[in-house]
Amino acid sequence: MKSKARLMQGNEACVEGAIAAGMRFFAGYPITPSTEIAEFSAEKLPLVGGRFIQMEDEIASMAAIIGASLAGVKSMTATSGPGFSLKQENIGYAALAEVPCVIVDVQRSGPSTGLPTSPAQGDIMQARWGTHGDHPIIALTPSSVRETFDLTIKAFNLSEKYRVPVILLMDEIIGHMRERVELPDISEIEIINRKKPAVSREEYLPYKADDDLIPPMACYGEGYRFHVTGLAHDETGFPTNNPAVADKLYRRIVDKIEFHKDEIVEWEEQNTDDADIIIISVGGVARAADTAMKQLREKGIKVGTYRPITVWPFPDKRLVELADRVKAFVVAEMNLGQMVLEVERIIKDKAKLIKVNKVNGEAIYPEEIMEKIEEVL
Amino acid sequence: MPSEIVNKYFRTNKLPQIWCPGCGHGIITRAITVAIDKLGLDRDKICIVSGIGCSSRAPGYMDFDTLHTTHGRALAFATGIKMANPELKVIVITGDGDATAIGGNHLIHACRRNIDITTIIYNNNIYGMTGGQYSPTTPKFDKGTTVPYGNVDKAFDIPALAIAAGATYVGRSTAYHTQLLISLIENGIKNEGFSLIEAISVCPTYYGRKNKKGSAVEMLEWQKEHAVNIAAASKMTPESLDGKFLIGEFKNSPEPEYTREYQKIIDRLKKE
Amino acid sequence: MNINETVTDKLVVNENWCKGCGICVKFCPKNVLKIENEKVKIVDIDKCIQCGLCELRCPDYAIYVRGK
Ligand SMILES: Cc1ncc(C[n+]2csc(CCOP(=O)(O)OP(=O)(O)O)c2C)c(N)n1
Ligand code: SF4
Ligand code: SF4
Ligand code: SF4
Ligand SMILES: [Mg+2]
């Protein structure tokens, strides 16, 4: 059965994607511009036998989804900047204890309460380094309603496969935008589930990784009677102070993402073959970048676009290649310059770097990108 | 060979516990396993969750599905586990600081929801793990490393807090009154809803030393002499209750449980 | 770990686990136990009535009643 095209908001597409991916538990706390994700989840989850809970705050919501995931249920929470800050300690817990879960952050401008209902991309660095200590993270940034659906599924798949918290880093433009989308039939969607232990309780070592650096995961209630802690632990899952064991653990959880980076990273590029200038942007800004590129091309200026879909890990290899032959990169983002730091690190001084930044609560318009480019030409 | 109970329910290769000599936490932890044993529960369907603190180290020694979480958040993790799989019996082990300071908000909301979780608060009136700072249950005028001149904060009455917040089973006992503690935990687990048992522990190392309460033995003797069962208290004069504290079952009034109520919605939607 | 266990008909004491807190000694109704070199020692097993109070309150599970 093919589902019909329907007008849908980004936040709704996120919930549709999550349920398609197998989400059966959502815990959240209302915050604009992410609230519709909680509302749609509350409505849709019990219809498929899942459960929703509005917790007392974002810390509790993050804790609850980790607990639910350990009990074997795919889980998600959604928030915006202030709530994302509150979740950070427990996001680190999920990273160290290797508990699959999805955290949606529909960004706002900040710091603090900021501009609650206006678009921004202020959490690009918080998504990467928000929790303390060295840790793995994956963050995906959709730039359309349909892509929000697809990337929510991808977020669950990656988190299940690599046992890592995955952040769906949205912005208000995408979260509240309505587009007609046709969702794929469930049977056409690839769903990945965490790998389970193939051994008995006696033989099971909860943190002994396979060659792919990922340990198989039992869940509570299955009789494995295993221990999970946020302390540094050995393969048995119990705390250790042994420097060599702690070192191995921290390196493994970071390496498991690093080693699979080529499978994980995704980006989209347009007209890069002959481009002199490439606009780099994500989420809602990528739509303005698209328009800017088209209009500049009409004027004969060779502009291309590069849109990281996984903003973390950042798709750097291709950017290095492009840096060798373009004159300039324009990094447009709704913050005072976060993603540009990563771009700078990657391209070094091989090409010129132009920044387009906006933090006043308004979207970046194509004209603003075009003006910047025409200025430097 | 350890005793039958210890052999059956503890990860004996992890014993003895990291706790100081005479720490009351070990007495309470064993009491929990005795209660579980008496109830004859399927141990593979029990999940024990804790936060951070000396007390929260207990689950690591207990041979069940166990989860040692972040400071104060055990109840929130436990809520997720229970929601994901309502079949599981979820038990939370937490400290006075873990449960009533940093985790105070989660505590009152878990009480309010009446979600089927049995919480045992190991109350030693101090932050043990971080070296003796005062907690929300440190009595007024007592000392801790962060109240060197005496505590001016008023202490929480944990059972009163839980009752006011809506917990459906509430009790208090001490490490000394171990049999009572076991029966309260047993009844707490039996109650399908949120149960809270305050287990007054002893921390000879910090609370005891700072407040000249003597050894663990003397602290337990103090519990013996100052606790009055609520059943007996009603027949006592106010004067004879002066300086005493109450133990026993403070509330036992079952109400509809949270995950069951949610299940009713799922079932109703299925029919529609 | 070499297990240092004293096994009698009525009681078992595990000296490796005993931290010498003296709780069992104090609350034993029959004065069966004492502390020696920071470990529990059985002084008069004949007096033991196997009431189990030592086992109930030992924080380190180092003493228990046997065959009951
Ligand atoms: C977010 C956070 N803040 C502070 C700490 C430090 N900390 C660890 S345990 C603890 C207090 C524990 O006290 P309590 O819950 O009473 O347990 P006890 O050690 O007394 O058994 C504190 C403050 C922490 N681990 N995490
Ligand atoms: S510091 Fe206090 S609470 Fe912690 S183990 Fe020692 S006696 Fe127990
Ligand atoms: S069983 Fe009773 S009598 Fe025997 S040693 Fe223990 S406390 Fe004393
Ligand atoms: S109560 Fe236990 S640890 Fe303490 S002295 Fe007796 S046997 Fe040893
Ligand atoms: Mg304490």
Coordinates of N, CA, C and O in Angstrom, one line a residue, chain A residues 25 41-43 45-57 59-73 89-90 93 201 219-231 234 236 238-239, chain B residues 8 11 14 43-45 47-48 52 57 59-61 63-71 73 75-86 88 102 105-107 109-110 112-113 115 258-259 262-263 265-266 269-270:
Chain A
F25 N 9.0 4.6 22.5 CA 9.0 5.4 23.7 C 9.5 6.8 23.5 O 10.5 6.9 22.8
S41 N 4.0 12.8 19.2 CA 4.4 11.5 19.8 C 3.3 11.0 20.8 O 3.0 9.9 20.8
A42 N 2.8 12.0 21.6 CA 1.8 11.7 22.5 C 0.5 11.1 21.9 O -0.1 10.2 22.3
E43 N 0.3 11.7 20.7 CA -0.9 11.2 19.9 C -0.7 9.9 19.3 O -1.5 9.0 19.3
L45 N 2.0 7.5 19.5 CA 2.6 6.3 20.1 C 1.6 5.3 20.6 O 1.8 4.1 20.3
P46 N 0.6 5.7 21.4 CA -0.3 4.7 21.9 C -1.0 3.9 20.8 O -1.4 2.8 21.0
L47 N -1.1 4.6 19.7 CA -1.8 3.9 18.6 C -1.1 2.7 18.0 O -1.6 1.8 17.4
V48 N 0.2 2.7 18.3 CA 1.1 1.6 17.8 C 1.6 0.8 19.0 O 2.6 0.0 18.9
G49 N 0.9 1.0 20.1 CA 1.3 0.2 21.3 C 2.5 0.8 22.0 O 3.1 0.1 22.9
G50 N 3.0 2.0 21.6 CA 4.1 2.6 22.3 C 3.6 3.5 23.4 O 2.4 3.6 23.7
R51 N 4.6 4.1 24.1 CA 4.2 4.9 25.3 C 5.0 6.3 25.2 O 6.1 6.4 24.8
F52 N 4.2 7.3 25.7 CA 4.7 8.6 25.8 C 4.7 9.1 27.2 O 3.8 8.7 28.0
I53 N 5.7 9.8 27.6 CA 5.6 10.4 29.0 C 6.1 11.9 28.9 O 7.2 12.1 28.3
Q54 N 5.4 12.8 29.6 CA 5.9 14.1 29.8 C 6.6 14.1 31.1 O 5.9 14.0 32.1
M55 N 7.9 14.2 31.1 CA 8.7 14.2 32.4 C 8.7 15.5 33.0 O 8.2 16.5 32.4
E56 N 9.3 15.6 34.2 CA 9.3 16.9 34.9 C 10.3 17.9 34.4 O 10.2 19.1 34.8
D57 N 11.2 17.4 33.6 CA 12.2 18.3 33.0 C 13.0 17.6 31.9 O 12.8 16.4 31.7
I59 N 16.2 16.9 31.9 CA 17.2 16.0 32.5 C 16.5 14.6 32.7 O 17.0 13.6 32.3
A60 N 15.3 14.7 33.2 CA 14.6 13.4 33.4 C 14.2 12.8 32.1 O 14.2 11.5 32.0
S61 N 13.8 13.6 31.1 CA 13.5 13.0 29.8 C 14.6 12.2 29.2 O 14.5 11.1 28.7
M62 N 15.8 12.8 29.3 CA 17.0 12.2 28.7 C 17.3 10.9 29.5 O 17.6 9.9 28.9
A63 N 17.1 11.0 30.8 CA 17.4 9.8 31.6 C 16.4 8.7 31.3 O 16.7 7.5 31.1
A64 N 15.1 9.1 31.1 CA 14.1 8.1 30.9 C 14.3 7.4 29.5 O 14.1 6.2 29.4
I65 N 14.7 8.1 28.5 CA 14.9 7.4 27.2 C 16.1 6.4 27.3 O 16.1 5.4 26.6
I66 N 17.1 6.8 28.1 CA 18.2 5.8 28.2 C 17.7 4.6 29.0 O 18.0 3.5 28.5
G67 N 17.0 4.8 30.0 CA 16.4 3.6 30.7 C 15.6 2.8 29.8 O 15.7 1.5 29.8
A68 N 14.7 3.4 29.0 CA 13.8 2.6 28.2 C 14.6 1.9 27.1 O 14.3 0.7 26.8
S69 N 15.7 2.5 26.6 CA 16.5 1.9 25.6 C 17.2 0.6 26.2 O 17.3 -0.4 25.5
L70 N 17.7 0.8 27.4 CA 18.3 -0.4 28.1 C 17.3 -1.5 28.3 O 17.7 -2.7 28.4
A71 N 16.0 -1.2 28.4 CA 15.0 -2.2 28.5 C 14.6 -2.7 27.1 O 13.6 -3.4 27.0
G72 N 15.2 -2.3 26.1 CA 15.0 -2.8 24.8 C 14.1 -2.1 23.8 O 13.7 -2.6 22.8
V73 N 13.7 -0.9 24.2 CA 12.7 -0.1 23.4 C 13.4 1.1 22.7 O 14.1 1.9 23.4
E89 N 24.5 16.2 30.5 CA 25.2 15.2 31.4 C 24.7 13.8 31.0 O 25.6 12.8 30.9
N90 N 23.5 13.6 30.8 CA 23.0 12.3 30.5 C 23.3 11.8 29.0 O 23.3 10.6 28.8
Y93 N 26.3 10.2 29.5 CA 26.1 8.9 30.0 C 25.8 7.9 28.9 O 26.4 6.8 28.8
R201 N 24.3 -16.1 29.4 CA 24.5 -15.2 30.5 C 25.9 -15.3 31.1 O 26.6 -14.4 31.3
C219 N 19.3 -6.8 26.7 CA 18.5 -5.7 27.3 C 18.0 -6.3 28.6 O 18.0 -7.5 28.9
Y220 N 17.6 -5.4 29.5 CA 17.1 -5.7 30.8 C 15.8 -6.6 30.7 O 15.0 -6.4 29.8
G221 N 15.8 -7.6 31.6 CA 14.6 -8.5 31.6 C 14.8 -9.7 30.7 O 13.9 -10.6 30.7
E222 N 15.9 -9.9 30.1 CA 16.2 -11.0 29.3 C 17.0 -12.1 30.0 O 17.3 -13.2 29.4
G223 N 17.3 -11.8 31.2 CA 18.0 -12.9 32.0 C 19.6 -12.7 32.0 O 20.2 -13.6 32.6
Y224 N 20.1 -11.7 31.4 CA 21.5 -11.5 31.4 C 22.1 -11.0 32.7 O 23.3 -11.2 33.0
R225 N 21.3 -10.3 33.4 CA 21.7 -9.8 34.7 C 23.0 -9.0 34.7 O 24.0 -9.4 35.3
F226 N 23.1 -8.0 33.8 CA 24.3 -7.3 33.6 C 24.3 -5.9 34.3 O 23.2 -5.5 34.6
H227 N 25.4 -5.3 34.4 CA 25.6 -4.1 35.1 C 26.0 -3.0 34.1 O 26.8 -3.2 33.2
V228 N 25.3 -1.8 34.3 CA 25.7 -0.7 33.4 C 26.0 0.5 34.3 O 25.3 0.8 35.3
T229 N 27.1 1.2 34.1 CA 27.5 2.3 34.9 C 28.1 3.4 34.0 O 28.5 3.2 32.9
G230 N 28.1 4.6 34.6 CA 28.7 5.8 33.9 C 30.1 5.9 34.4 O 30.8 6.9 33.9
L231 N 30.6 5.0 35.2 CA 32.0 5.0 35.6 C 32.8 4.3 34.5 O 32.2 3.5 33.8
D234 N 35.4 -2.0 32.7 CA 36.0 -3.0 31.9 C 35.0 -3.7 31.0 O 33.8 -3.4 31.0
T236 N 33.5 -6.4 31.5 CA 32.4 -7.0 32.3 C 31.3 -5.9 32.6 O 30.3 -6.3 33.0
F238 N 31.8 -3.6 34.9 CA 32.0 -3.1 36.2 C 33.1 -2.0 36.3 O 34.0 -2.1 35.5
P239 N 33.0 -1.1 37.3 CA 34.0 0.0 37.3 C 35.4 -0.5 37.5 O 35.7 -1.5 38.1
Chain B
K8 N 23.2 -16.4 46.7 CA 22.2 -16.4 45.7 C 22.0 -15.0 45.0 O 21.9 -14.9 43.8
R11 N 26.8 -10.6 43.8 CA 27.9 -10.9 42.9 C 29.1 -11.1 43.8 O 29.9 -10.1 44.1
K14 N 32.6 -9.7 43.8 CA 32.8 -8.2 44.0 C 32.9 -7.9 45.5 O 33.2 -6.7 45.9
R43 N 13.8 -13.4 39.6 CA 15.0 -12.4 39.7 C 15.4 -11.8 38.3 O 16.0 -10.8 38.2
D44 N 15.0 -12.6 37.2 CA 15.4 -12.0 35.9 C 14.4 -10.9 35.5 O 14.6 -10.4 34.4
K45 N 13.4 -10.7 36.2 CA 12.5 -9.6 35.9 C 12.5 -8.5 36.9 O 11.6 -7.8 37.1
C47 N 14.8 -5.2 38.1 CA 15.9 -4.3 37.6 C 16.2 -3.3 38.8 O 15.2 -2.7 39.3
I48 N 17.4 -3.2 39.2 CA 17.8 -2.3 40.3 C 18.6 -1.1 39.8 O 19.6 -1.3 39.1
I52 N 24.2 8.3 42.2 CA 25.6 8.4 42.6 C 25.7 8.7 44.1 O 25.0 9.5 44.6
R57 N 26.3 2.7 45.2 CA 27.1 1.7 44.7 C 26.5 0.3 44.9 O 27.0 -0.7 44.4
P59 N 23.9 -1.5 43.9 CA 23.4 -2.4 42.8 C 24.6 -3.1 42.2 O 24.4 -4.3 41.7
G60 N 25.8 -2.5 42.2 CA 26.9 -3.2 41.6 C 27.2 -4.5 42.2 O 27.9 -5.4 41.6
Y61 N 26.8 -4.7 43.5 CA 27.1 -5.9 44.2 C 25.9 -6.9 44.1 O 26.1 -8.1 44.5
D63 N 23.2 -9.3 42.2 CA 23.1 -10.1 41.0 C 21.7 -10.0 40.3 O 21.0 -11.0 40.4
F64 N 21.5 -8.9 39.7 CA 20.2 -8.7 39.0 C 20.6 -7.8 37.7 O 21.8 -7.6 37.5
D65 N 19.6 -7.4 37.0 CA 19.9 -6.4 36.0 C 20.1 -5.1 36.8 O 19.2 -4.7 37.6
T66 N 21.2 -4.5 36.6 CA 21.5 -3.3 37.5 C 22.0 -2.1 36.7 O 22.7 -2.3 35.7
L67 N 21.6 -0.9 37.2 CA 22.0 0.3 36.5 C 22.4 1.4 37.4 O 21.6 1.8 38.3
H68 N 23.6 1.8 37.3 CA 24.2 2.8 38.1 C 24.3 4.1 37.3 O 25.0 4.2 36.3
T69 N 23.4 5.1 37.6 CA 23.2 6.2 36.7 C 24.0 7.4 37.0 O 25.1 7.4 37.4
T70 N 23.4 8.6 36.8 CA 24.0 9.9 37.2 C 23.4 10.4 38.5 O 22.3 9.9 38.9
H71 N 24.1 11.3 39.1 CA 23.7 11.8 40.4 C 22.3 12.4 40.4 O 22.0 13.4 39.8
R73 N 19.5 11.1 39.4 CA 18.5 10.8 38.3 C 18.0 9.4 38.2 O 17.3 9.0 37.3
L75 N 15.6 7.8 39.6 CA 14.1 7.6 39.4 C 13.7 7.9 38.0 O 12.8 7.3 37.4
A76 N 14.4 8.9 37.3 CA 14.0 9.2 35.9 C 14.4 8.0 35.0 O 13.7 7.6 34.1
F77 N 15.6 7.5 35.2 CA 16.0 6.3 34.4 C 15.1 5.2 34.7 O 14.6 4.5 33.7
A78 N 14.7 5.0 35.9 CA 13.8 3.9 36.3 C 12.5 4.0 35.7 O 11.8 3.0 35.3
T79 N 12.0 5.3 35.6 CA 10.7 5.5 35.0 C 10.7 5.1 33.5 O 9.8 4.5 33.0
G80 N 11.8 5.4 32.8 CA 11.9 4.9 31.4 C 11.9 3.4 31.3 O 11.3 2.8 30.4
I81 N 12.6 2.7 32.2 CA 12.7 1.3 32.2 C 11.3 0.7 32.4 O 10.8 -0.2 31.7
K82 N 10.6 1.2 33.4 CA 9.2 0.7 33.7 C 8.3 1.0 32.6 O 7.4 0.1 32.3
M83 N 8.4 2.2 32.0 CA 7.5 2.5 30.8 C 7.8 1.6 29.7 O 6.9 1.2 28.9
A84 N 9.1 1.3 29.5 CA 9.4 0.4 28.3 C 9.0 -1.0 28.5 O 8.5 -1.7 27.6
N85 N 9.1 -1.5 29.8 CA 8.7 -2.9 30.0 C 8.0 -3.0 31.4 O 8.6 -3.3 32.4
P86 N 6.7 -2.7 31.4 CA 6.0 -2.7 32.7 C 6.0 -4.0 33.5 O 5.7 -4.1 34.6
L88 N 8.6 -5.5 34.3 CA 9.8 -5.6 35.2 C 9.4 -5.0 36.6 O 8.6 -4.0 36.7
I102 N 19.6 16.8 44.7 CA 19.7 16.9 43.3 C 18.6 16.2 42.6 O 18.1 16.5 41.5
N105 N 13.3 16.8 42.6 CA 12.2 17.0 41.7 C 11.7 15.6 41.1 O 10.5 15.4 41.0
H106 N 12.7 14.8 40.7 CA 12.3 13.5 40.2 C 11.5 12.7 41.3 O 10.5 11.9 41.0
L107 N 11.9 12.8 42.5 CA 11.3 12.1 43.6 C 9.8 12.5 43.7 O 8.9 11.6 43.7
H109 N 7.9 13.8 41.6 CA 7.0 13.5 40.5 C 6.8 12.0 40.3 O 5.7 11.5 39.9
A110 N 7.8 11.2 40.7 CA 7.6 9.7 40.7 C 6.5 9.4 41.7 O 5.6 8.5 41.5
R112 N 4.0 11.3 42.7 CA 2.8 11.9 42.1 C 2.2 10.9 41.1 O 1.0 10.7 41.0
R113 N 3.1 10.4 40.2 CA 2.6 9.5 39.2 C 2.1 8.2 39.7 O 1.4 7.4 39.0
I115 N 3.9 5.6 39.8 CA 4.4 4.5 38.9 C 5.0 3.4 39.8 O 5.6 3.7 40.9
Y258 N 0.4 3.9 37.3 CA 0.6 4.7 36.1 C 0.7 3.9 34.8 O 0.0 4.1 33.9
T259 N 1.6 2.8 34.8 CA 1.7 2.1 33.5 C 0.4 1.3 33.2 O 0.1 1.1 32.0
Y262 N -1.9 3.8 31.7 CA -1.5 4.1 30.3 C -1.9 2.9 29.4 O -2.4 3.1 28.2
Q263 N -1.7 1.7 29.9 CA -2.1 0.5 29.1 C -3.5 0.5 28.7 O -3.9 0.1 27.6
I265 N -5.3 3.0 28.0 CA -5.4 3.9 26.8 C -5.0 3.1 25.5 O -5.7 3.2 24.5
I266 N -3.9 2.4 25.6 CA -3.5 1.6 24.4 C -4.6 0.6 24.0 O -4.9 0.5 22.9
L269 N -7.6 2.3 22.5 CA -7.4 2.8 21.1 C -7.4 1.6 20.1 O -7.8 1.8 19.0
K270 N -6.9 0.5 20.6 CA -6.9 -0.7 19.8 C -8.3 -1.1 19.4 O -8.6 -1.5 18.2

